[in-house]
Every structure is written in structure tokens, then in C-alpha cells.
Short mmCIF file of C-alpha atoms and ligand atoms in Angstrom, two decimals:
data_model
loop_
_atom_site.label_atom_id
_atom_site.label_comp_id
_atom_site.label_asym_id
_atom_site.label_seq_id
_atom_site.Cartn_x
_atom_site.Cartn_y
_atom_site.Cartn_z
CA MET A 1 -200.91 -47.05 40.37
CA ALA A 2 -197.58 -48.13 39.74
CA ILE A 3 -196.83 -52.02 38.93
CA ILE A 4 -195.72 -53.55 42.15
CA ILE A 5 -192.34 -55.40 42.03
CA ASP A 6 -192.53 -58.56 43.42
CA GLY A 7 -189.56 -60.17 45.25
CA LYS A 8 -191.64 -62.86 46.85
CA VAL A 9 -192.49 -64.73 42.90
CA LEU A 10 -189.04 -63.44 41.80
CA ALA A 11 -187.31 -64.89 45.14
CA LYS A 12 -189.22 -68.56 44.37
CA LYS A 13 -188.05 -68.56 40.64
CA ILE A 14 -184.15 -67.69 41.36
CA ARG A 15 -184.48 -70.49 44.65
CA GLU A 16 -185.81 -73.06 42.06
CA ASN A 17 -183.69 -72.40 38.92
CA LEU A 18 -180.60 -72.34 42.35
CA LYS A 19 -182.48 -76.09 43.68
CA VAL A 20 -181.63 -77.82 40.22
CA GLU A 21 -177.95 -76.48 40.21
CA CYS A 22 -177.63 -77.59 43.91
CA GLU A 23 -178.82 -81.23 42.43
CA GLN A 24 -176.32 -81.35 39.66
CA LEU A 25 -173.46 -80.29 41.84
CA LYS A 26 -174.26 -82.59 44.17
CA GLU A 27 -174.03 -85.23 40.78
CA GLN A 28 -170.56 -83.97 40.66
CA GLY A 29 -169.98 -85.11 44.16
CA LEU A 30 -170.17 -81.15 45.49
CA HIS A 31 -172.08 -80.78 48.74
CA PRO A 32 -172.21 -76.47 48.73
CA LYS A 33 -172.60 -75.73 52.73
CA LEU A 34 -173.51 -72.33 54.24
CA ALA A 35 -171.94 -71.41 57.82
CA VAL A 36 -173.52 -68.58 59.58
CA ILE A 37 -172.55 -67.07 62.96
CA MET A 38 -174.36 -65.27 65.27
CA VAL A 39 -172.82 -63.46 68.54
CA GLY A 40 -175.55 -62.70 71.36
CA ASN A 41 -179.01 -63.13 71.19
CA ASN A 42 -180.37 -60.10 68.49
CA SER A 43 -184.16 -61.13 68.48
CA ALA A 44 -184.29 -59.57 64.56
CA SER A 45 -180.93 -61.31 63.89
CA LYS A 46 -182.81 -64.97 64.73
CA VAL A 47 -185.19 -64.24 62.36
CA TYR A 48 -183.24 -63.49 59.66
CA VAL A 49 -180.71 -66.28 60.51
CA ARG A 50 -183.70 -68.75 60.64
CA ASN A 51 -185.14 -68.14 57.14
CA LYS A 52 -181.25 -68.39 55.78
CA SER A 53 -181.48 -71.85 57.01
CA LYS A 54 -184.89 -72.33 55.56
CA ALA A 55 -184.01 -71.19 52.55
CA CYS A 56 -181.06 -73.78 52.62
CA ASP A 57 -183.03 -76.41 53.50
CA GLU A 58 -185.53 -76.19 50.14
CA ILE A 59 -182.85 -75.74 47.65
CA GLY A 60 -180.29 -78.59 49.38
CA ILE A 61 -177.68 -76.83 50.67
CA GLU A 62 -176.21 -78.17 53.92
CA TYR A 63 -176.12 -75.51 56.71
CA GLU A 64 -174.34 -74.85 59.65
CA GLU A 65 -174.76 -72.74 62.98
CA TYR A 66 -172.38 -71.01 65.37
CA LEU A 67 -173.98 -69.27 68.11
CA LEU A 68 -171.31 -67.53 70.13
CA GLU A 69 -172.33 -65.97 73.81
CA GLU A 70 -172.66 -61.94 74.05
CA ASN A 71 -169.34 -61.94 75.66
CA ILE A 72 -166.93 -63.86 73.26
CA THR A 73 -163.40 -61.93 72.56
CA GLN A 74 -162.46 -60.95 69.22
CA GLN A 75 -159.79 -63.04 69.32
CA GLU A 76 -162.21 -66.22 69.87
CA LEU A 77 -164.09 -64.75 67.13
CA ASN A 78 -161.68 -64.26 64.26
CA SER A 79 -160.42 -68.13 65.63
CA LEU A 80 -163.78 -69.65 64.93
CA ILE A 81 -163.65 -67.94 61.29
CA GLU A 82 -159.91 -68.58 60.84
CA LYS A 83 -161.10 -72.34 60.93
CA LEU A 84 -163.99 -72.25 58.91
CA ASN A 85 -161.35 -70.43 56.35
CA GLN A 86 -159.84 -73.89 56.35
CA ILE A 87 -163.00 -76.45 56.21
CA LYS A 88 -162.89 -77.53 52.73
CA GLU A 89 -166.61 -78.54 52.83
CA VAL A 90 -167.60 -75.16 54.27
CA ASN A 91 -168.31 -73.26 51.00
CA GLY A 92 -169.79 -70.37 52.19
CA ILE A 93 -168.86 -68.58 55.96
CA LEU A 94 -171.29 -65.67 57.08
CA LEU A 95 -171.22 -63.54 59.96
CA GLN A 96 -174.74 -62.22 60.89
CA SER A 97 -174.76 -58.73 61.95
CA PRO A 98 -175.15 -56.63 64.37
CA ILE A 99 -172.59 -58.21 67.00
CA PRO A 100 -172.19 -57.01 70.38
CA GLU A 101 -170.19 -53.20 70.06
CA HIS A 102 -166.97 -54.38 72.16
CA LEU A 103 -166.41 -56.16 68.83
CA ASP A 104 -165.12 -55.03 65.66
CA ILE A 105 -167.47 -56.64 62.95
CA ASN A 106 -164.91 -55.02 59.94
CA GLN A 107 -161.93 -56.81 62.15
CA ALA A 108 -164.02 -60.22 61.63
CA PHE A 109 -165.54 -59.33 58.33
CA LYS A 110 -161.69 -58.74 57.20
CA THR A 111 -161.13 -62.36 58.79
CA ILE A 112 -163.47 -64.13 56.40
CA SER A 113 -161.40 -65.77 53.48
CA TYR A 114 -162.28 -63.95 50.10
CA GLN A 115 -163.67 -67.14 48.76
CA LYS A 116 -165.90 -67.90 51.14
CA ASP A 117 -167.26 -64.01 51.79
CA VAL A 118 -170.77 -65.12 50.46
CA ASP A 119 -172.10 -61.47 52.10
CA GLY A 120 -169.42 -59.72 49.92
CA PHE A 121 -168.19 -57.41 53.05
CA THR A 122 -164.53 -58.67 52.69
CA PRO A 123 -162.03 -55.43 51.29
CA SER A 124 -161.26 -57.40 48.85
CA SER A 125 -165.26 -58.18 47.52
CA VAL A 126 -165.74 -54.79 47.64
CA GLY A 127 -162.58 -53.54 45.86
CA LYS A 128 -163.50 -55.83 43.42
CA LEU A 129 -167.16 -54.48 42.59
CA THR A 130 -166.00 -51.08 42.99
CA ILE A 131 -163.39 -51.78 39.63
CA GLY A 132 -165.88 -53.89 38.24
CA GLU A 133 -164.34 -57.27 38.58
CA ASP A 134 -166.30 -60.33 39.24
CA THR A 135 -167.02 -60.68 42.92
CA PHE A 136 -169.56 -61.47 45.47
CA ILE A 137 -172.14 -58.68 45.27
CA SER A 138 -174.05 -58.08 48.89
CA CYS A 139 -176.91 -59.82 48.86
CA THR A 140 -179.75 -56.55 49.33
CA PRO A 141 -177.69 -54.57 46.44
CA TYR A 142 -177.23 -57.93 44.42
CA GLY A 143 -181.66 -58.57 44.78
CA VAL A 144 -182.47 -55.14 44.10
CA MET A 145 -180.24 -55.00 40.51
CA LYS A 146 -182.12 -58.17 39.97
CA MET A 147 -185.37 -57.04 40.87
CA PHE A 148 -184.43 -54.33 37.67
CA GLU A 149 -183.48 -56.81 35.87
CA GLU A 150 -186.73 -58.59 35.56
CA TYR A 151 -188.96 -55.51 34.83
CA ASN A 152 -186.73 -54.09 32.30
CA ILE A 153 -186.01 -50.97 34.43
CA ASP A 154 -182.76 -49.62 32.22
CA LEU A 155 -180.74 -47.79 34.57
CA THR A 156 -178.83 -45.64 32.15
CA GLY A 157 -178.48 -42.03 32.27
CA LYS A 158 -181.04 -41.83 35.08
CA ASP A 159 -180.70 -40.38 38.30
CA VAL A 160 -180.74 -42.73 41.40
CA VAL A 161 -181.21 -41.77 44.62
CA ILE A 162 -180.39 -43.55 47.12
CA ILE A 163 -180.74 -42.43 51.12
CA GLY A 164 -178.85 -44.76 53.32
CA ARG A 165 -175.07 -44.88 53.31
CA SER A 166 -174.43 -48.13 54.91
CA ASN A 167 -171.77 -50.37 54.00
CA ILE A 168 -174.06 -53.47 53.48
CA VAL A 169 -176.99 -51.57 51.55
CA GLY A 170 -176.13 -47.81 50.08
CA LYS A 171 -172.52 -48.14 49.66
CA PRO A 172 -172.12 -50.68 47.43
CA LEU A 173 -175.79 -50.07 46.09
CA ALA A 174 -174.26 -47.12 45.00
CA GLN A 175 -171.50 -49.21 42.71
CA CYS A 176 -173.97 -51.68 41.37
CA CYS A 177 -176.31 -48.53 39.99
CA LEU A 178 -173.18 -46.86 38.78
CA SER A 179 -171.57 -49.75 36.97
CA LYS A 180 -175.34 -49.25 35.02
CA ASN A 181 -174.64 -46.24 33.79
CA ALA A 182 -176.80 -44.18 36.70
CA THR A 183 -175.60 -40.87 38.11
CA VAL A 184 -175.78 -41.81 41.49
CA THR A 185 -176.54 -39.75 44.74
CA ILE A 186 -176.29 -40.77 48.25
CA CYS A 187 -178.08 -38.99 50.89
CA HIS A 188 -177.86 -39.86 54.69
CA SER A 189 -178.58 -38.49 57.86
CA LYS A 190 -176.41 -35.14 57.45
CA THR A 191 -177.61 -34.62 54.18
CA LYS A 192 -179.47 -31.00 53.99
CA ASN A 193 -182.91 -30.27 51.87
CA LEU A 194 -183.64 -34.13 51.27
CA LYS A 195 -186.35 -33.69 49.30
CA GLU A 196 -185.09 -31.31 46.97
CA HIS A 197 -183.10 -34.63 45.71
CA THR A 198 -185.77 -37.40 46.35
CA LYS A 199 -187.80 -34.75 43.99
CA ARG A 200 -185.59 -35.59 41.42
CA ALA A 201 -184.96 -39.25 41.47
CA ASP A 202 -186.24 -41.20 38.80
CA ILE A 203 -184.74 -44.41 40.94
CA LEU A 204 -185.46 -43.87 44.70
CA ILE A 205 -184.44 -46.31 46.91
CA VAL A 206 -184.59 -46.07 50.60
CA ALA A 207 -182.46 -47.95 53.03
CA MET A 208 -182.86 -45.76 56.26
CA GLY A 209 -184.79 -47.52 58.72
CA LYS A 210 -187.54 -45.17 59.74
CA PRO A 211 -190.68 -46.01 59.20
CA LYS A 212 -193.08 -44.59 56.44
CA PHE A 213 -190.64 -41.79 56.48
CA VAL A 214 -190.64 -41.40 52.58
CA THR A 215 -194.20 -39.90 51.56
CA LYS A 216 -195.90 -38.67 48.85
CA ASP A 217 -194.64 -35.06 48.68
CA MET A 218 -191.50 -36.45 48.49
CA VAL A 219 -191.39 -39.05 44.78
CA LYS A 220 -191.21 -37.38 41.63
CA GLU A 221 -194.21 -38.68 39.64
CA GLY A 222 -193.16 -41.50 37.05
CA ALA A 223 -190.25 -42.22 39.78
CA VAL A 224 -189.22 -46.53 40.48
CA VAL A 225 -189.46 -47.13 44.38
CA ILE A 226 -187.51 -49.40 45.52
CA ASP A 227 -187.96 -49.45 49.55
CA VAL A 228 -185.11 -51.68 51.48
CA GLY A 229 -186.47 -50.65 54.91
CA THR A 230 -188.30 -53.51 57.40
CA ASN A 231 -189.31 -52.17 60.28
CA GLN A 232 -191.50 -53.35 62.94
CA THR A 233 -194.46 -51.18 64.50
CA GLU A 234 -195.85 -52.37 68.06
CA GLU A 235 -198.62 -54.46 66.49
CA GLY A 236 -195.69 -56.32 65.38
CA LYS A 237 -197.06 -55.68 61.77
CA LEU A 238 -193.41 -55.23 59.32
CA VAL A 239 -193.66 -51.90 57.36
CA GLY A 240 -191.06 -50.31 54.96
CA ASP A 241 -189.41 -46.97 55.07
CA VAL A 242 -192.12 -46.11 52.28
CA ASP A 243 -195.55 -44.65 52.77
CA PHE A 244 -196.92 -47.66 50.14
CA GLU A 245 -199.96 -46.45 50.49
CA ASN A 246 -200.31 -42.75 48.94
CA VAL A 247 -196.72 -43.34 47.38
CA GLU A 248 -197.52 -46.26 45.30
CA LYS A 249 -200.73 -43.86 43.47
CA ILE A 250 -197.59 -41.91 41.88
CA ALA A 251 -194.91 -44.37 41.52
CA SER A 252 -194.42 -45.90 38.10
CA TYR A 253 -193.24 -49.12 40.13
CA ILE A 254 -192.92 -50.07 43.86
CA THR A 255 -191.69 -52.43 45.81
CA PRO A 256 -193.78 -53.54 48.83
CA VAL A 257 -192.81 -54.53 52.51
CA PRO A 258 -193.12 -57.52 53.26
CA GLY A 259 -192.72 -59.10 49.67
CA GLY A 260 -190.29 -57.10 48.12
CA VAL A 261 -186.25 -56.51 48.87
CA GLY A 262 -186.83 -58.85 51.74
CA PRO A 263 -186.91 -62.56 49.85
CA MET A 264 -184.49 -60.59 47.40
CA THR A 265 -181.67 -60.73 49.67
CA ILE A 266 -182.26 -64.47 50.70
CA ALA A 267 -182.38 -65.63 47.08
CA MET A 268 -179.16 -63.80 46.65
CA LEU A 269 -177.30 -65.04 49.04
CA MET A 270 -178.44 -68.55 48.24
CA ASN A 271 -177.05 -67.82 44.86
CA ASN A 272 -173.61 -66.56 46.86
CA VAL A 273 -173.29 -70.03 48.36
CA ILE A 274 -173.70 -72.09 45.13
CA LYS A 275 -171.87 -69.54 42.88
CA ALA A 276 -168.40 -70.29 45.88
CA THR A 277 -168.71 -73.63 45.89
CA LYS A 278 -168.48 -73.36 41.68
CA GLU A 279 -165.63 -70.81 42.14
CA GLN A 280 -164.18 -73.30 44.83
CA ASN A 281 -164.15 -76.50 42.90
CA ASN A 282 -163.31 -74.87 39.39
CA GLU A 283 -159.37 -74.59 38.72
CA ASN A 284 -159.61 -72.66 35.76
CA THR A 285 -161.23 -69.56 37.67
CA THR A 286 -159.96 -66.48 37.74
CA PHE A 287 -162.23 -65.53 40.33
N1 GUN B 1 -177.81 -58.08 59.16
C1 GUN B 1 -178.49 -57.65 58.32
N2 GUN B 1 -178.62 -57.46 57.27
C2 GUN B 1 -177.49 -58.83 57.30
C3 GUN B 1 -176.74 -59.88 55.52
O1 GUN B 1 -177.56 -59.34 54.88
N3 GUN B 1 -175.56 -60.02 56.20
C4 GUN B 1 -175.57 -59.85 56.89
N4 GUN B 1 -174.46 -61.03 57.67
N5 GUN B 1 -175.77 -59.77 58.41
C5 GUN B 1 -176.76 -58.49 58.21
#
């Protein structure tokens, strides 16, 4: 039976440390603040945003929410971002995705000041990650890397197979694993013979959004399995992209859903807000 990688416990530990750091910043007169923008009425986004707000409260980070109408124009959205870029008291800006289809999310991300890009989605952050410079790392990949660190899972020379090529998870995660000397394969919806890839993975990371898609026969005995999926069943239950009950029997380590990667994503966002506050107030920053 696999060792369960407990994201809930690890995230709690990270949040407790951040709370102490936040208090120290406040003693220096710095009050970390996150601004979250949400466009329209996506119900999943509402849950994510609520959880982010709760985490801010718990740590002592100030939180401000901007709820924009579904029919807002690109220019109105970009103007709000530009306004927030200028406000010194706002340390981090997060545009919750998805946004309505008539808007170009990349254009909006590009408008976010690099110094406030706590999601790590701007071209500057992505580019810096790629060339191995210190930057904001997007929160889910960062959370997964923290899990490897905590459980002493060494990536050197390992075959890492990632299913999913999104800008938010798959691509940045591939960069992170590469920087830890793994051999990385990214699979996606057009990949041929998916099972051939997954079967040889020492570390299999699944971020595809298909409930229980990865079954036991697709996994190598002793593999580390990281499930980034969050799917809601008809009964309202949260399940991952991995058939946990069966894969758990052959994996060496596995993350559950819920209680795995999800809580880590939010903890790393909080980490990035604290980092942003420090960097913006550090005269010697190279950041
Ligand atoms: N939508 C789903 N995950 C994320 C995330 O990590 N950040 C943002 N901004 N939107 C998301």
C-alpha cells in the first residue's frame, strides 16, 4: 500500500509558518495585501476564491475582491489591473480563471505587474522559471514540488510523466521537474498510446480533469502518483483524475483528492503574497 502524501497537514504547516512571517512584516509596518479579480459567475471559481479569502484571513493577509460583470470589456478589465498595479498597498494581484470567452486571458495576465504576479502567470514569470531564475512559481506546480521536498522524493534521473499541458499546471510543472534533473514527458489529448507513457513513469502527475481516468493497469508498480484533478461527481463528491482505491495498492506514494494537491495550491499562493510583499519593500532586490 502506498504512503499517502498528506497535503492538508503540509499546507497547514506552511500556513502556520507564513502567519509568523506575516506578523513580523506587520511589525515592520508592512501589511501584505492580495487583490482578487473574478469576472462573471463561475460557481467553481466562487469556491476557489472563498477558500483563498479564508486562507488570507487565517494568516493575516489583507484581502480585497473585485467582482466584475460577465459583459465587461477587455479594456475595462485591463484598466482595473493597471489601477491595482499602481496601488502600493496591493502586493499581489490574482485574476481568477476562467474568464468569459469574449475576453483574452493572456492579454489580461500580461497587464499584471510582474512584481505582483503571485500566480506566476505573466510572460516574465514564465520566462524566468524557464531559464532558472528566482521568480513567482505558479501555485499548483509549486505545491507539488513542496510535496516532493517534504517526502524526500528525489527527482534526479527519474522518468516524470505529466498528463495535461495547461499553462497553469502541466507546462510550469514540467519546468520545475526539469530543474530537479528529471526526464520529463508531457502527454495530452492528442498523445498516442498514452498507457505506454504512463506505464514507464517513475513519477506520474495527472492534471487532465477526467474523473478516475488513470486506472491501476496504467501505473508502474512502485510509482509516485500525484493527482491534480478536482472533479465533482453527480452526487457532489470531489474525486481526482486517478482511481485512488485501486492505484493506491501498487503506488509507492499517492496524493488523495480531496486533501492532496488542492490545499497546497492555496498555501503556495499565500507564500507568494508574502514573498511579493518582501520583494517590493527590499531595496536590494534582484527580483
Ligand atoms: N483557476 C484554476 N486554478 C487557478 C489558479 O491557480 N489561479 C487562477 N488565477 N485561476 C485558477
